[in-house]
Short mmCIF file of C-alpha atoms in Angstrom, two decimals:
data_model
loop_
_atom_site.label_atom_id
_atom_site.label_comp_id
_atom_site.label_asym_id
_atom_site.label_seq_id
_atom_site.Cartn_x
_atom_site.Cartn_y
_atom_site.Cartn_z
CA MET A 1 -0.29 0.03 0.01
CA PRO A 2 1.66 3.60 -0.80
CA ALA A 3 2.31 5.04 2.60
CA ARG A 4 -0.19 7.77 3.83
CA GLY A 5 1.86 11.25 4.84
CA ARG A 6 3.43 13.54 2.16
CA GLY A 7 3.07 13.17 -1.14
CA LYS A 8 4.82 14.67 -4.09
CA ARG A 9 3.05 18.07 -5.09
CA GLU A 10 2.39 19.03 -8.74
CA PRO A 11 3.30 22.20 -10.50
CA GLY A 12 0.52 24.54 -8.88
CA GLN A 13 0.15 22.80 -5.85
CA GLY A 14 2.19 25.11 -3.59
CA ARG A 15 1.52 26.40 -0.42
CA GLY A 16 -1.06 29.22 -0.62
CA VAL A 17 -0.40 32.50 0.06
CA GLY A 18 1.13 33.70 4.08
CA GLN A 19 1.99 29.35 3.99
CA GLY A 20 5.80 27.67 3.35
CA GLN A 21 8.41 29.31 1.64
CA GLY A 22 6.96 29.74 -1.63
CA GLN A 23 8.66 32.05 -3.95
CA GLY A 24 6.96 35.79 -4.49
CA ARG A 25 5.72 36.06 -0.84
CA GLY A 26 4.35 39.55 -0.54
CA VAL A 27 4.97 41.50 2.43
CA GLY A 28 3.13 40.00 5.48
CA GLN A 29 3.05 36.65 3.80
CA GLY A 30 5.04 33.43 5.20
CA ARG A 31 6.33 33.27 8.71
CA GLY A 32 5.49 36.97 9.65
CA ARG A 33 8.93 38.21 7.80
CA GLY A 34 7.29 41.25 6.12
CA VAL A 35 6.21 42.90 9.60
CA ARG A 36 9.86 42.42 11.10
CA MET A 37 11.24 43.44 7.86
CA ARG A 38 9.39 46.31 8.51
CA GLY A 39 10.27 46.86 11.71
CA GLY A 40 14.14 46.42 11.10
CA ALA A 41 13.89 49.24 8.34
CA GLN A 42 12.26 51.47 10.88
CA ARG A 43 15.21 50.34 13.85
CA ARG A 44 17.71 50.77 10.99
CA THR A 45 16.82 54.19 9.78
CA ARG A 46 15.53 55.49 13.41
CA VAL A 47 12.36 56.60 11.31
CA ARG A 48 8.69 55.96 12.77
CA LEU A 49 5.25 57.35 11.80
CA ASN A 50 4.06 59.69 14.50
CA THR A 51 1.61 62.41 15.59
CA LEU A 52 3.09 65.67 14.69
CA TYR A 53 3.73 68.33 17.15
CA LYS A 54 2.43 71.65 16.45
CA VAL A 55 5.32 74.25 17.29
CA PRO A 56 5.09 77.98 17.35
CA PHE A 57 7.58 79.79 14.52
CA GLU A 58 8.38 82.38 17.35
CA ARG A 59 9.08 79.54 20.06
CA ASN A 60 12.73 79.21 18.79
CA SER A 61 13.21 82.32 17.32
CA GLU A 62 16.72 84.03 18.69
CA ARG A 63 14.80 86.96 20.71
CA ILE A 64 12.70 84.10 22.64
CA LYS A 65 16.13 82.38 23.06
CA GLU A 66 18.01 84.99 24.14
CA LEU A 67 14.96 85.86 26.21
CA ARG A 68 14.95 82.25 28.00
CA HIS A 69 18.49 82.57 28.70
CA GLN A 70 18.29 85.93 30.65
CA TYR A 71 15.23 84.58 32.44
CA VAL A 72 17.58 81.57 33.91
CA GLN A 73 20.53 83.57 34.51
CA ARG A 74 18.54 86.05 36.79
CA VAL A 75 16.55 82.75 38.80
CA MET A 76 20.25 81.72 38.89
CA GLU A 77 21.17 85.16 40.63
CA LEU A 78 18.26 85.16 42.94
CA GLU A 79 18.86 81.69 44.14
CA ALA A 80 22.53 82.64 44.82
CA ASN A 81 21.79 86.11 46.35
CA GLN A 82 23.40 86.73 49.92
CA VAL A 83 19.49 88.25 50.82
CA PRO A 84 16.87 84.46 50.53
CA HIS A 85 14.64 84.62 47.61
CA GLU A 86 12.08 82.09 47.55
CA ILE A 87 10.46 81.81 44.25
CA ILE A 88 6.52 81.45 43.71
CA TYR A 89 4.98 80.34 40.92
CA VAL A 90 1.54 81.87 40.25
CA ASP A 91 -0.89 81.26 37.20
CA GLU A 92 -4.79 81.44 36.63
CA ASP A 93 -6.45 78.47 34.63
CA GLY A 94 -10.31 77.57 33.90
CA PHE A 95 -12.61 75.06 34.30
CA ASN A 96 -16.40 74.27 33.54
CA LEU A 97 -18.85 71.78 33.83
CA ALA A 98 -18.53 70.19 30.34
CA LYS A 99 -15.26 69.45 31.07
CA ARG A 100 -13.94 65.50 31.40
CA ARG A 101 -12.33 62.77 30.36
CA ARG A 102 -11.98 62.39 27.01
CA ARG A 103 -10.94 58.84 27.01
CA GLY A 104 -12.37 55.65 28.82
CA ARG A 105 -12.33 51.74 29.11
CA ASN A 106 -15.26 49.23 28.56
CA ILE A 107 -15.76 45.96 27.52
CA ILE A 108 -14.90 45.60 23.73
CA GLY A 109 -17.81 46.01 21.71
CA GLN A 110 -19.59 48.39 23.97
CA ARG A 111 -18.98 52.28 24.46
CA ALA A 112 -17.21 53.97 27.51
CA THR A 113 -19.70 56.58 28.39
CA VAL A 114 -20.34 59.15 31.30
CA THR A 115 -22.50 61.29 32.27
CA VAL A 116 -22.42 64.71 32.49
CA PRO A 117 -24.59 68.26 32.96
CA GLY A 118 -27.00 69.00 30.14
CA GLN A 119 -25.67 72.64 30.92
CA ARG A 120 -22.03 73.12 31.30
CA GLY A 121 -22.46 76.15 33.54
CA ALA A 122 -20.49 79.65 33.65
CA ASN A 123 -16.36 79.03 33.73
CA ILE A 124 -14.94 79.00 36.79
CA THR A 125 -10.94 80.21 37.02
CA MET A 126 -8.85 79.22 39.63
CA CYS A 127 -5.40 81.15 40.88
CA ALA A 128 -2.82 79.82 42.49
CA ALA A 129 0.20 79.87 44.07
CA ILE A 130 2.68 77.28 44.40
CA SER A 131 6.67 76.80 45.64
CA ASN A 132 9.09 74.07 46.89
CA ASN A 133 6.43 74.42 50.24
CA GLY A 134 3.70 72.77 48.05
CA ALA A 135 0.38 75.10 46.93
CA LEU A 136 0.29 78.04 48.75
CA LEU A 137 -2.63 79.59 47.93
CA HIS A 138 -5.63 79.27 45.45
CA LYS A 139 -8.61 80.93 44.72
CA CYS A 140 -11.59 80.17 42.76
CA GLN A 141 -13.90 82.59 40.53
CA ILE A 142 -16.58 82.61 38.39
CA GLY A 143 -15.39 84.27 35.36
CA PRO A 144 -11.98 85.55 34.28
CA TYR A 145 -9.47 86.80 36.52
CA ASN A 146 -8.58 90.37 35.67
CA THR A 147 -6.30 93.35 37.24
CA ASP A 148 -8.64 93.77 40.11
CA ARG A 149 -9.00 89.95 41.10
CA LEU A 150 -5.51 89.77 40.70
CA LEU A 151 -4.39 92.55 43.49
CA LEU A 152 -6.96 90.80 45.98
CA PHE A 153 -5.24 87.31 45.74
CA LEU A 154 -1.85 89.00 46.06
CA GLU A 155 -2.97 90.46 49.13
CA ASP A 156 -4.13 87.61 50.50
CA LEU A 157 -0.69 85.66 49.25
CA HIS A 158 1.56 88.47 51.09
CA GLU A 159 -0.75 88.39 54.14
CA ARG A 160 -0.21 84.68 54.28
CA LEU A 161 3.80 84.87 53.83
CA VAL A 162 4.61 87.77 55.50
CA PRO A 163 3.67 87.81 59.68
CA GLU A 164 2.46 91.00 60.33
CA VAL A 165 5.05 91.84 62.67
CA GLU A 166 7.60 91.76 59.76
CA ARG A 167 5.21 93.64 57.23
CA GLY A 168 7.24 96.80 56.05
CA GLN A 169 10.64 95.58 57.33
CA VAL A 170 13.44 94.96 54.62
CA GLY A 171 16.74 93.39 56.12
CA ASP A 172 19.22 90.90 54.92
CA HIS A 173 17.76 88.19 57.09
CA LEU A 174 14.15 88.79 55.83
CA PRO A 175 13.40 86.85 52.18
CA ILE A 176 11.85 88.84 49.64
CA TYR A 177 9.39 86.34 47.74
CA VAL A 178 9.40 86.35 43.46
CA ILE A 179 6.59 85.81 42.06
CA THR A 180 7.12 84.34 38.89
CA TRP A 181 3.88 84.21 36.11
CA ASP A 182 3.85 84.36 32.42
CA ASN A 183 3.14 87.91 30.49
CA VAL A 184 -0.63 88.08 30.07
CA ALA A 185 -1.89 91.71 29.97
CA PHE A 186 -3.01 92.39 33.36
CA HIS A 187 0.23 91.21 34.69
CA HIS A 188 1.96 93.92 33.25
CA SER A 189 -0.93 96.52 34.31
CA ARG A 190 -0.12 99.86 36.06
CA ALA A 191 -2.40 98.75 39.38
CA VAL A 192 -0.24 95.35 39.68
CA THR A 193 3.45 96.96 39.24
CA ALA A 194 2.45 100.30 42.12
CA TRP A 195 1.60 96.84 44.33
CA PHE A 196 4.71 95.28 44.00
CA ASP A 197 6.69 98.61 44.55
CA ALA A 198 4.53 99.47 47.68
CA HIS A 199 5.58 95.88 48.91
CA PRO A 200 9.27 95.88 49.32
CA ARG A 201 9.50 92.00 50.13
CA MET A 202 7.33 91.17 46.98
CA MET A 203 8.84 90.99 43.65
CA SER A 204 7.69 90.30 39.92
CA HIS A 205 9.71 88.34 37.57
CA PHE A 206 8.47 87.27 34.33
CA LEU A 207 9.08 83.84 32.13
CA ALA A 208 9.87 84.49 28.48
CA PRO A 209 7.38 84.00 26.13
CA TYR A 210 6.23 80.48 24.78
CA SER A 211 8.40 78.58 27.62
CA PRO A 212 5.71 77.34 29.20
CA PHE A 213 8.00 74.30 30.53
CA LEU A 214 10.19 76.89 32.53
CA ASN A 215 7.18 77.37 34.48
CA PRO A 216 6.06 74.11 37.25
CA ILE A 217 2.88 75.50 38.09
CA GLU A 218 1.57 73.86 34.40
CA GLU A 219 2.51 70.50 35.47
CA PHE A 220 0.48 71.44 38.83
CA PHE A 221 -2.61 72.65 36.71
CA SER A 222 -2.52 69.57 34.87
CA ALA A 223 -2.72 67.20 37.39
CA TRP A 224 -5.20 69.41 39.49
CA ARG A 225 -7.61 68.85 36.46
CA TRP A 226 -7.34 65.45 36.41
CA LYS A 227 -8.28 65.60 39.79
CA VAL A 228 -11.16 67.03 39.55
CA PHE A 229 -12.31 64.91 37.03
CA ASP A 230 -12.02 61.91 39.93
CA HIS A 231 -14.83 64.12 41.78
CA ARG A 232 -17.32 64.26 39.24
CA PRO A 233 -18.50 67.81 39.57
CA HIS A 234 -22.46 67.78 38.52
CA ASP A 235 -23.23 71.31 39.36
CA GLN A 236 -21.41 74.70 39.78
CA MET A 237 -21.30 73.91 43.88
CA SER A 238 -19.83 70.84 43.90
CA LEU A 239 -17.29 71.98 41.22
CA LEU A 240 -16.12 74.18 43.40
CA ASP A 241 -15.88 71.84 46.23
CA ALA A 242 -14.21 69.64 43.68
CA MET A 243 -11.49 71.96 42.71
CA ASP A 244 -10.62 73.06 46.33
CA ALA A 245 -10.13 69.57 47.21
CA ALA A 246 -8.04 68.24 44.08
CA CYS A 247 -5.95 71.17 45.19
CA GLN A 248 -5.69 69.13 49.21
CA ASP A 249 -4.62 66.22 47.23
CA ILE A 250 -1.58 68.24 45.82
CA THR A 251 1.57 68.04 48.10
CA ALA A 252 4.50 69.39 48.77
CA GLU A 253 6.82 66.36 47.22
CA HIS A 254 4.71 66.98 43.87
CA CYS A 255 5.23 70.69 43.61
CA GLN A 256 9.38 69.93 43.86
CA GLY A 257 9.26 67.47 41.67
CA TRP A 258 7.92 69.75 38.72
CA ILE A 259 9.80 72.42 39.90
CA ARG A 260 13.24 69.73 39.17
CA HIS A 261 11.84 69.28 36.27
CA ALA A 262 11.68 72.64 34.77
CA LYS A 263 15.12 73.88 36.41
CA ARG A 264 16.10 70.14 34.13
CA PHE A 265 15.72 72.88 30.86
CA PHE A 266 18.15 75.92 32.21
CA PRO A 267 21.37 74.32 30.56
CA ARG A 268 19.35 74.25 27.06
CA CYS A 269 18.01 77.87 28.19
CA LEU A 270 21.34 78.80 29.13
CA ALA A 271 23.21 77.71 25.64
CA ARG A 272 20.28 78.93 23.66
CA GLU A 273 19.58 75.68 22.22
CA ASP A 274 16.16 75.27 19.95
CA ILE A 275 13.26 73.48 22.41
CA ARG A 276 10.62 72.02 20.92
CA CYS A 277 9.44 70.59 24.17
CA ASP A 278 7.56 67.42 22.83
CA VAL A 279 6.94 64.35 24.77
CA ASP A 280 9.82 62.36 24.45
CA GLU A 281 12.30 66.02 24.98
CA ASN A 282 10.47 66.31 28.11
CA MET A 283 11.33 62.26 29.01
CA TRP A 284 14.89 62.78 27.77
CA PRO A 285 16.35 66.25 27.34
CA ASN A 286 19.71 64.74 26.11
CA ALA A 287 19.38 64.65 22.69
CA GLU A 288 21.61 61.21 22.62
CA ASP A 289 19.53 59.27 25.04
CA ARG A 290 16.36 60.31 22.56
CA ALA A 291 18.59 58.90 19.70
CA GLU A 292 19.29 55.54 21.35
#
């Protein structure tokens, strides 16, 4: 009897698409070598398809790089000064009831959903101040911040930082508090400038434009926003409570880490390097590390 098993294949009876070692194997056929070849080509050329990150033209202009250089030099001078200087980062950010997480998880085939209010409600803006000691002060207001509201915030911050018995006093043993913030218009208003002139223990220091990576309070607001989401506010009063509770969840250790991260960009600012500030640059500031 003829033995069962492999018989001689006639021409044309070879393995089908994706089988065996037949000739003319296309991309993705055979033993998966096509996929490996594409991956190998990407590794050899160090090229991959990725999401485009938009970088404003002005971010790496010579003028902006020079302003970053001057900003970092000034920070280093203040920290080395004989008179103690404490740098405090201040900024404003908004929230409303319509803001929710944009992604969620559910069983495959079922849509991920979240319950939201029918009305978005008014925008609520929070002004906050952080330092190495943690979140120093935060105040929420319905609507945007302006000069008058900012002056009230600065007064509260001054009362919290400077004891009543020290107000009006200046000396080498008394710290000066450096308010570091961005270049929004009302930060430059005459009333705000006059306020700093009347409070010698407080100093204003502006960041370079197009340089949010030098401001650690940006990381504070990012973390704060996620924590507000976790509280699931459903109306304006609970939103205010959620915004307040989210600030309480942020510790001094968090703030210290964000400040250290911002300072990792100092050498590149002093060298007047281009800074795109994409995800890879944040994780690996050294260009050689990003190439590996």
